[in-house]
mmCIF file with all atom_site columns, C-alpha atoms in Angstrom:
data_model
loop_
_atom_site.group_PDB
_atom_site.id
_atom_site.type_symbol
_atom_site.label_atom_id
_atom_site.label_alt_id
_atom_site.label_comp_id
_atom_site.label_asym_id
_atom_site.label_entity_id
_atom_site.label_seq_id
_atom_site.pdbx_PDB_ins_code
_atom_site.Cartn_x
_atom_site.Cartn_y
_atom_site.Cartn_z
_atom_site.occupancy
_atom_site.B_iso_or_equiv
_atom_site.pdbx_formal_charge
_atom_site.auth_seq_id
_atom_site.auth_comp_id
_atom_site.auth_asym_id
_atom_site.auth_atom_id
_atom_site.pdbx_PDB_model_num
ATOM 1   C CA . UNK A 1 1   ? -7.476  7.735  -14.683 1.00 0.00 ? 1   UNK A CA 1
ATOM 2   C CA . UNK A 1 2   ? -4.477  9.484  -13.105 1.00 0.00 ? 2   UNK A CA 1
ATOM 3   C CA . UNK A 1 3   ? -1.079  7.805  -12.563 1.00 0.00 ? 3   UNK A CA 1
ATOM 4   C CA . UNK A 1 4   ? 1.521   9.029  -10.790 1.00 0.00 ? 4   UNK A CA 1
ATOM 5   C CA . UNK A 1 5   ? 5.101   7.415  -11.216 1.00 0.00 ? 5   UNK A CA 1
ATOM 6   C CA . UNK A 1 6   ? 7.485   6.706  -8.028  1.00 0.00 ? 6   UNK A CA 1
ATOM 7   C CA . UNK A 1 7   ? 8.945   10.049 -7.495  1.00 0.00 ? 7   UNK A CA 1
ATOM 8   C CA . UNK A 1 8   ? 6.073   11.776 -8.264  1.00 0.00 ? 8   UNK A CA 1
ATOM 9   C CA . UNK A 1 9   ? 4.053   10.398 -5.851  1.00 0.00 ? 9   UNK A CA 1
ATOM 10  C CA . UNK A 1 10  ? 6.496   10.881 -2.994  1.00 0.00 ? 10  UNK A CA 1
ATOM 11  C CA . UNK A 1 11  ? 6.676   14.253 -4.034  1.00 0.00 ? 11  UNK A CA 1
ATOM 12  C CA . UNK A 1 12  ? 3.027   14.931 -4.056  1.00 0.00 ? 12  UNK A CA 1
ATOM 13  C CA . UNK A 1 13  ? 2.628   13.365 -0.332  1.00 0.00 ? 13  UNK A CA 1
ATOM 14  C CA . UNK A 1 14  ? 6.052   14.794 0.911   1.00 0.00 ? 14  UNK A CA 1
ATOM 15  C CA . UNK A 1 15  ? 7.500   11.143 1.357   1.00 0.00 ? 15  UNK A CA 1
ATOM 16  C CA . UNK A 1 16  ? 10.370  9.137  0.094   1.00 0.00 ? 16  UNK A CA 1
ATOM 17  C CA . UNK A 1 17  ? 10.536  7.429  -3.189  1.00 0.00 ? 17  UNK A CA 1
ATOM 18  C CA . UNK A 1 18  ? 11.853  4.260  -0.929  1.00 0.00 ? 18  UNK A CA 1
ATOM 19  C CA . UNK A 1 19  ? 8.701   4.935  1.298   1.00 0.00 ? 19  UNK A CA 1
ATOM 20  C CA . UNK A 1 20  ? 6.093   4.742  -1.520  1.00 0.00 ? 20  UNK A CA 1
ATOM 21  C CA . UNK A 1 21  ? 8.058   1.893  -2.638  1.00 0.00 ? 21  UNK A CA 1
ATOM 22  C CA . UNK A 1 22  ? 7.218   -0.164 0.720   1.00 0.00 ? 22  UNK A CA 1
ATOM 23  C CA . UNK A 1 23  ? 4.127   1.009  1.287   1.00 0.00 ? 23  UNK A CA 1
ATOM 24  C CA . UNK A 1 24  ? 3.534   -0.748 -2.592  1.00 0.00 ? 24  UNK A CA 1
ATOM 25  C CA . UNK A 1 25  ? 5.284   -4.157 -1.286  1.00 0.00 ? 25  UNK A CA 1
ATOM 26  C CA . UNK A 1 26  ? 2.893   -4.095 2.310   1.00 0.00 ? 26  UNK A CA 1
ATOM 27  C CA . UNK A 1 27  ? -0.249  -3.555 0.098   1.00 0.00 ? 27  UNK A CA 1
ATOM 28  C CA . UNK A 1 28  ? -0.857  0.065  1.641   1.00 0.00 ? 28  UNK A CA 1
ATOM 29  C CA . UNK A 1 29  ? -0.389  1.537  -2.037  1.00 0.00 ? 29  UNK A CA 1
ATOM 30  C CA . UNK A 1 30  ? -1.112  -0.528 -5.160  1.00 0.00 ? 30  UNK A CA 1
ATOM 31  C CA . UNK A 1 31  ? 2.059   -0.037 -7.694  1.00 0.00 ? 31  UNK A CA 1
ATOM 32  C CA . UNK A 1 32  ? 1.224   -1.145 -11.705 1.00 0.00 ? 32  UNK A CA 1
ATOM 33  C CA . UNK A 1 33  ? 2.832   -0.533 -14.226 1.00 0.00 ? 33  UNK A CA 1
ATOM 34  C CA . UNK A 1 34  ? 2.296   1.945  -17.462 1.00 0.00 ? 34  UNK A CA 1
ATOM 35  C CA . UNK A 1 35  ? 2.750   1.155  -21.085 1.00 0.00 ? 35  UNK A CA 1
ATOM 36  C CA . UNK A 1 36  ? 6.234   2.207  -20.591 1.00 0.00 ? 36  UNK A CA 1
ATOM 37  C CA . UNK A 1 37  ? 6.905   -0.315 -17.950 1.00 0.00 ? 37  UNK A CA 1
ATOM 38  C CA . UNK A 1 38  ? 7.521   2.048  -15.304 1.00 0.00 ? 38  UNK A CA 1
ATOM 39  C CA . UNK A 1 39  ? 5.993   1.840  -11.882 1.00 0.00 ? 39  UNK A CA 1
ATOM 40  C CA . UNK A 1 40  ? 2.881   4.494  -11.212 1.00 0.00 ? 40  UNK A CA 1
ATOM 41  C CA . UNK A 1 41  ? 0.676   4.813  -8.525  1.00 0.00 ? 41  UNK A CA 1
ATOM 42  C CA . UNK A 1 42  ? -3.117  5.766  -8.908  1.00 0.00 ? 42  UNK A CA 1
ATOM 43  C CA . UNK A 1 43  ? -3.952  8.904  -8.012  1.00 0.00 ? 43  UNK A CA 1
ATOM 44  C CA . UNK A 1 44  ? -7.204  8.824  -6.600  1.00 0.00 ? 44  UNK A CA 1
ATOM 45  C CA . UNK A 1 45  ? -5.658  5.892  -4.260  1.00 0.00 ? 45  UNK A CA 1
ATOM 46  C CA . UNK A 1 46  ? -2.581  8.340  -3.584  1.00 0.00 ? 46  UNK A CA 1
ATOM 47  C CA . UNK A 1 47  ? -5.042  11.133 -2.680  1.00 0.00 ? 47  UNK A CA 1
ATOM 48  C CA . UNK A 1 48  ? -7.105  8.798  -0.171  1.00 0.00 ? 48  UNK A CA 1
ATOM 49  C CA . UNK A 1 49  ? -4.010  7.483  1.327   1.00 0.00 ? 49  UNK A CA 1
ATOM 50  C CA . UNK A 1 50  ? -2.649  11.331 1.662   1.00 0.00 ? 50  UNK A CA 1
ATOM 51  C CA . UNK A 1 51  ? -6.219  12.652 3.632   1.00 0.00 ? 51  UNK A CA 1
ATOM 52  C CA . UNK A 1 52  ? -5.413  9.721  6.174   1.00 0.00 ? 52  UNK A CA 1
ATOM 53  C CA . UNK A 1 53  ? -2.200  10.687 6.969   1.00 0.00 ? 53  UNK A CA 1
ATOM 54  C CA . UNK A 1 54  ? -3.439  14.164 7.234   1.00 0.00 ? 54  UNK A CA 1
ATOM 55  C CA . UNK A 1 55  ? -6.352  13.064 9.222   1.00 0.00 ? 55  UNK A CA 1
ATOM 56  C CA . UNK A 1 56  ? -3.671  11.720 11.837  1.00 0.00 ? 56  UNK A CA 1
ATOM 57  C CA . UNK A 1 57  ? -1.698  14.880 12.328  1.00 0.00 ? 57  UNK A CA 1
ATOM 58  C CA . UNK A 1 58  ? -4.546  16.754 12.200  1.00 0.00 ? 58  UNK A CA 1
ATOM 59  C CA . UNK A 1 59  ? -6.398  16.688 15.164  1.00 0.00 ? 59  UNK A CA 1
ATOM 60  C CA . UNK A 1 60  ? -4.480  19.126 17.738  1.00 0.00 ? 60  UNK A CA 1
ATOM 61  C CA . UNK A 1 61  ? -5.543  18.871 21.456  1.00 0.00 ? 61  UNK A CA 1
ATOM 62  C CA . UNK A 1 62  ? -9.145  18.133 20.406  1.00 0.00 ? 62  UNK A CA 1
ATOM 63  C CA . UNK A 1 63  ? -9.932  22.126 19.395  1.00 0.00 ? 63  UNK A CA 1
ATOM 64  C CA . UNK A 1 64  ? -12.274 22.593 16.893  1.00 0.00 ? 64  UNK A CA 1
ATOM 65  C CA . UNK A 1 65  ? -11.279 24.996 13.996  1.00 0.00 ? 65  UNK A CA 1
ATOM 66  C CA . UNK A 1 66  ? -12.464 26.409 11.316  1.00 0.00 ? 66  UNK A CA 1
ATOM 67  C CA . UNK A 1 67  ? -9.603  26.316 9.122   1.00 0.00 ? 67  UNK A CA 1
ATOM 68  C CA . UNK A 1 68  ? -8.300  23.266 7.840   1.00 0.00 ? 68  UNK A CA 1
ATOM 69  C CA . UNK A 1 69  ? -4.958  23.949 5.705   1.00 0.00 ? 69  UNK A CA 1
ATOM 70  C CA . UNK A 1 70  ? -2.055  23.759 8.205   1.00 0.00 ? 70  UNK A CA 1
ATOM 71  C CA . UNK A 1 71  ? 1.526   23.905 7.709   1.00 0.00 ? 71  UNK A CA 1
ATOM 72  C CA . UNK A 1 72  ? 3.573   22.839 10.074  1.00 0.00 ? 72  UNK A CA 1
ATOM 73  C CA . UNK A 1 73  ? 7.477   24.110 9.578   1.00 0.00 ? 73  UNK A CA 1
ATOM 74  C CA . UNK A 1 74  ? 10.073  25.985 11.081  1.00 0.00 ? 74  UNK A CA 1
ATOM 75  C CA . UNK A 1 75  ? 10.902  29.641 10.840  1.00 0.00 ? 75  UNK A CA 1
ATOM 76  C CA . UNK A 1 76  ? 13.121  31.148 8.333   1.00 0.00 ? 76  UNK A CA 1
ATOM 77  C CA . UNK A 1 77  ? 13.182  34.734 8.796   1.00 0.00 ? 77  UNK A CA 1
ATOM 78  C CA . UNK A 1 78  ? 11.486  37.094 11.616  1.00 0.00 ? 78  UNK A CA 1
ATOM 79  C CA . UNK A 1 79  ? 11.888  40.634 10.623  1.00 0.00 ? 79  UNK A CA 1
ATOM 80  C CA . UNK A 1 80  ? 10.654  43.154 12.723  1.00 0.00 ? 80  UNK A CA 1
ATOM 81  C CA . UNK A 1 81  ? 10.097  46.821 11.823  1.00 0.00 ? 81  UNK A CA 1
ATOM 82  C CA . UNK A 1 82  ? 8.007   49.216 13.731  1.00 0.00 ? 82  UNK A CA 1
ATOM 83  C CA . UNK A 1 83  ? 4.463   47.667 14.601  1.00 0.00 ? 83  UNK A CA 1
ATOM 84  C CA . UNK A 1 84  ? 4.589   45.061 12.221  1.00 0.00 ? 84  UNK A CA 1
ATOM 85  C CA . UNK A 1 85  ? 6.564   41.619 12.009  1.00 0.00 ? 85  UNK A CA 1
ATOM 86  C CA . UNK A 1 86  ? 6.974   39.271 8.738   1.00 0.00 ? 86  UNK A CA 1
ATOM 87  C CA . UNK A 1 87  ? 7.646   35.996 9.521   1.00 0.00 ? 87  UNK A CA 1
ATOM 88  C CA . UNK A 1 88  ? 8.635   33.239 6.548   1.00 0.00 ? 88  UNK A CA 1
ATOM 89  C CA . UNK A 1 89  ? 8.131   29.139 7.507   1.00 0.00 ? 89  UNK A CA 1
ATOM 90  C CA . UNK A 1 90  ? 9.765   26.636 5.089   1.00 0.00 ? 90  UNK A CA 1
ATOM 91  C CA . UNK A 1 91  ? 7.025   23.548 5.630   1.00 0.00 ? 91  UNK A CA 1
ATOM 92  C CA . UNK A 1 92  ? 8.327   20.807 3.267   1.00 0.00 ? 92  UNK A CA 1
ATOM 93  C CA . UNK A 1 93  ? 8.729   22.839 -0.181  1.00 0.00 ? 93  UNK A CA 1
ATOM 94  C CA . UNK A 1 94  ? 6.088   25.381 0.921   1.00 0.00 ? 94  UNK A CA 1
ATOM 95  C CA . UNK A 1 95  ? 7.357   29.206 1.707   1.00 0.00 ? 95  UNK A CA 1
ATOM 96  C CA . UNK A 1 96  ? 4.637   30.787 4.001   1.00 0.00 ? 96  UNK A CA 1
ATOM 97  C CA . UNK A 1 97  ? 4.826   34.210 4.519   1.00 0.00 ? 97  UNK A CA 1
ATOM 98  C CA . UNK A 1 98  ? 2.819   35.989 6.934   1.00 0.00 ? 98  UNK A CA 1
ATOM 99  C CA . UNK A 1 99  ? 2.808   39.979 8.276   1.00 0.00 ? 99  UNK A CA 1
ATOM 100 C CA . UNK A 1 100 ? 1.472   39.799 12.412  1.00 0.00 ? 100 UNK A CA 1
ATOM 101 C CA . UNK A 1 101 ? 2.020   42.534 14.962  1.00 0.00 ? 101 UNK A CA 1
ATOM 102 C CA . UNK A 1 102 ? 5.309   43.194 16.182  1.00 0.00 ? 102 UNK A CA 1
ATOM 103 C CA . UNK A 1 103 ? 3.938   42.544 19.591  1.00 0.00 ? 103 UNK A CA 1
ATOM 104 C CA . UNK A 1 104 ? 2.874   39.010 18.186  1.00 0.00 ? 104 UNK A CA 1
ATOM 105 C CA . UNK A 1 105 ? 5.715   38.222 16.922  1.00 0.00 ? 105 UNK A CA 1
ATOM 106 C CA . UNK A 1 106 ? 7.852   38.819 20.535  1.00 0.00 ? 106 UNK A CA 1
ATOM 107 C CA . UNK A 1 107 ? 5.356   37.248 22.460  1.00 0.00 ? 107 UNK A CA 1
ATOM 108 C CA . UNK A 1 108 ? 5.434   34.303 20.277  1.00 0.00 ? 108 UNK A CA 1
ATOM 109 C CA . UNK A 1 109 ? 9.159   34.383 20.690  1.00 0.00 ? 109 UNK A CA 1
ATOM 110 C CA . UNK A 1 110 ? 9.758   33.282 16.937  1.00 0.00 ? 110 UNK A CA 1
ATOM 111 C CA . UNK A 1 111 ? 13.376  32.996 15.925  1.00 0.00 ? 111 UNK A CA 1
ATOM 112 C CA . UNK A 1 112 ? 15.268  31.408 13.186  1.00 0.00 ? 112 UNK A CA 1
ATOM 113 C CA . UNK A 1 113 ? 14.830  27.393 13.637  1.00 0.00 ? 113 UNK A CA 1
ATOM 114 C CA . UNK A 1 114 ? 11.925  27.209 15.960  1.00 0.00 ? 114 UNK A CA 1
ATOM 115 C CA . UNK A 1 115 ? 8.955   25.265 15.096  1.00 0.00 ? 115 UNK A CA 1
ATOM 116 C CA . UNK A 1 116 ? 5.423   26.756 14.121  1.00 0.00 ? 116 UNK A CA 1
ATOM 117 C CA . UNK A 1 117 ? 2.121   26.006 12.255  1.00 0.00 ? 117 UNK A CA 1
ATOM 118 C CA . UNK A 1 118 ? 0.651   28.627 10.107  1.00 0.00 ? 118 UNK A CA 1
ATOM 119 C CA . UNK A 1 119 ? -3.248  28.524 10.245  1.00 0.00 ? 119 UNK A CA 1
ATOM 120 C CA . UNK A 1 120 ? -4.511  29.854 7.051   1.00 0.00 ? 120 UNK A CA 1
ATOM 121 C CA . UNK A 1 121 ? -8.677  30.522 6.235   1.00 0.00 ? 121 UNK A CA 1
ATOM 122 C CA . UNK A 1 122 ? -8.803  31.343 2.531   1.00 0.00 ? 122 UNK A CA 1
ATOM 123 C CA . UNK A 1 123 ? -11.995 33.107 0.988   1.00 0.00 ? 123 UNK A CA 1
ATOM 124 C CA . UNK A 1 124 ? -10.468 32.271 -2.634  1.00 0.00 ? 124 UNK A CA 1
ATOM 125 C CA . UNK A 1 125 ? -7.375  29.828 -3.628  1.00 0.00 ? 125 UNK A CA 1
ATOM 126 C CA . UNK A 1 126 ? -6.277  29.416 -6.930  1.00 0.00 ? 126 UNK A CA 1
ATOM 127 C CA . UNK A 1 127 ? -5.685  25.747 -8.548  1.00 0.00 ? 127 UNK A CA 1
ATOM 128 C CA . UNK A 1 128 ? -3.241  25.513 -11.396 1.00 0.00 ? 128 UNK A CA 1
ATOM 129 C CA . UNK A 1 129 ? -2.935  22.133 -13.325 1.00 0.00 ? 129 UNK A CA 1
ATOM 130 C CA . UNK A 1 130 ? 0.019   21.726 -16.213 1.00 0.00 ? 130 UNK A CA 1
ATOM 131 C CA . UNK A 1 131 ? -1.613  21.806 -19.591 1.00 0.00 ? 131 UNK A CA 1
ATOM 132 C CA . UNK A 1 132 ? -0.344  18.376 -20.726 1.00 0.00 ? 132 UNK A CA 1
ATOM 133 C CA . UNK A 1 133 ? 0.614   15.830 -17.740 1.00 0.00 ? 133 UNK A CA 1
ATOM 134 C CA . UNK A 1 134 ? 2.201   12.989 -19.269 1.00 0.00 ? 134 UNK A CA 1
ATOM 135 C CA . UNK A 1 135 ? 0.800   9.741  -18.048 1.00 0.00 ? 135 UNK A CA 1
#
């Protein structure tokens, strides 16, 4: 079984450490205690508890899409050359890059500090785990 310990777990769900604290003393998350004494969090509760609070921000003006990974952020960088545009979004610790018509791009009226949600279908992701994860 996974554990997570306090600052992990806020990390993982993009939350405060003082957050996953409360939600431990209001009985949303159960916090035990390893053989170290420290606090964890399970992670199989952590991941349940992190699909419901993606299941609330999810639905967006009842459209139905095919895509479900959505990051919501703000723009970093529009830089527009020619036909094409790249635009960067910092969503939590994410960088998103994306390349999108010049045209796009002007339309959309991006600029430094406004607010967007990149969309992304994937035909292949790769998942990386650490070789040892201390417990």
């Amino acid at each position: 079984m996974t554990h997570f310990r306090i600052s992990e777990a806020s990390s993982l769900i993009g939350v405060s450490d003082d957050t996953v604290r409360r939600w431990g003393a209001d009985g949303t998350l159960d916090i035990s205690h390893d053989g170290a004494g420290r606090q964890v969090v399970d992670g199989a509760q952590l991941a349940r508890l992190a699909q419901s609070l993606a299941a609330d921000v999810a639905d967006v003006g009842g459209v139905r899409r095919s895509a479900r990974n959505r990051f919501t952020g703000l723009v970093t960088k529009v830089e527009i050359d020619g036909l094409m545009a790249q635009v960067e979004l910092q969503c939590g610790p994410h960088r998103v890059v994306t390349l999108m018509s010049s045209e796009a791009a002007r339309e959309m009226q991006l600029e430094i500090g406004s607010k967007a949600v990149a969309v992304v279908k994937a035909t292949m992701v790769i998942l990386e785990t650490e070789k040892d994860t201390p417990v």
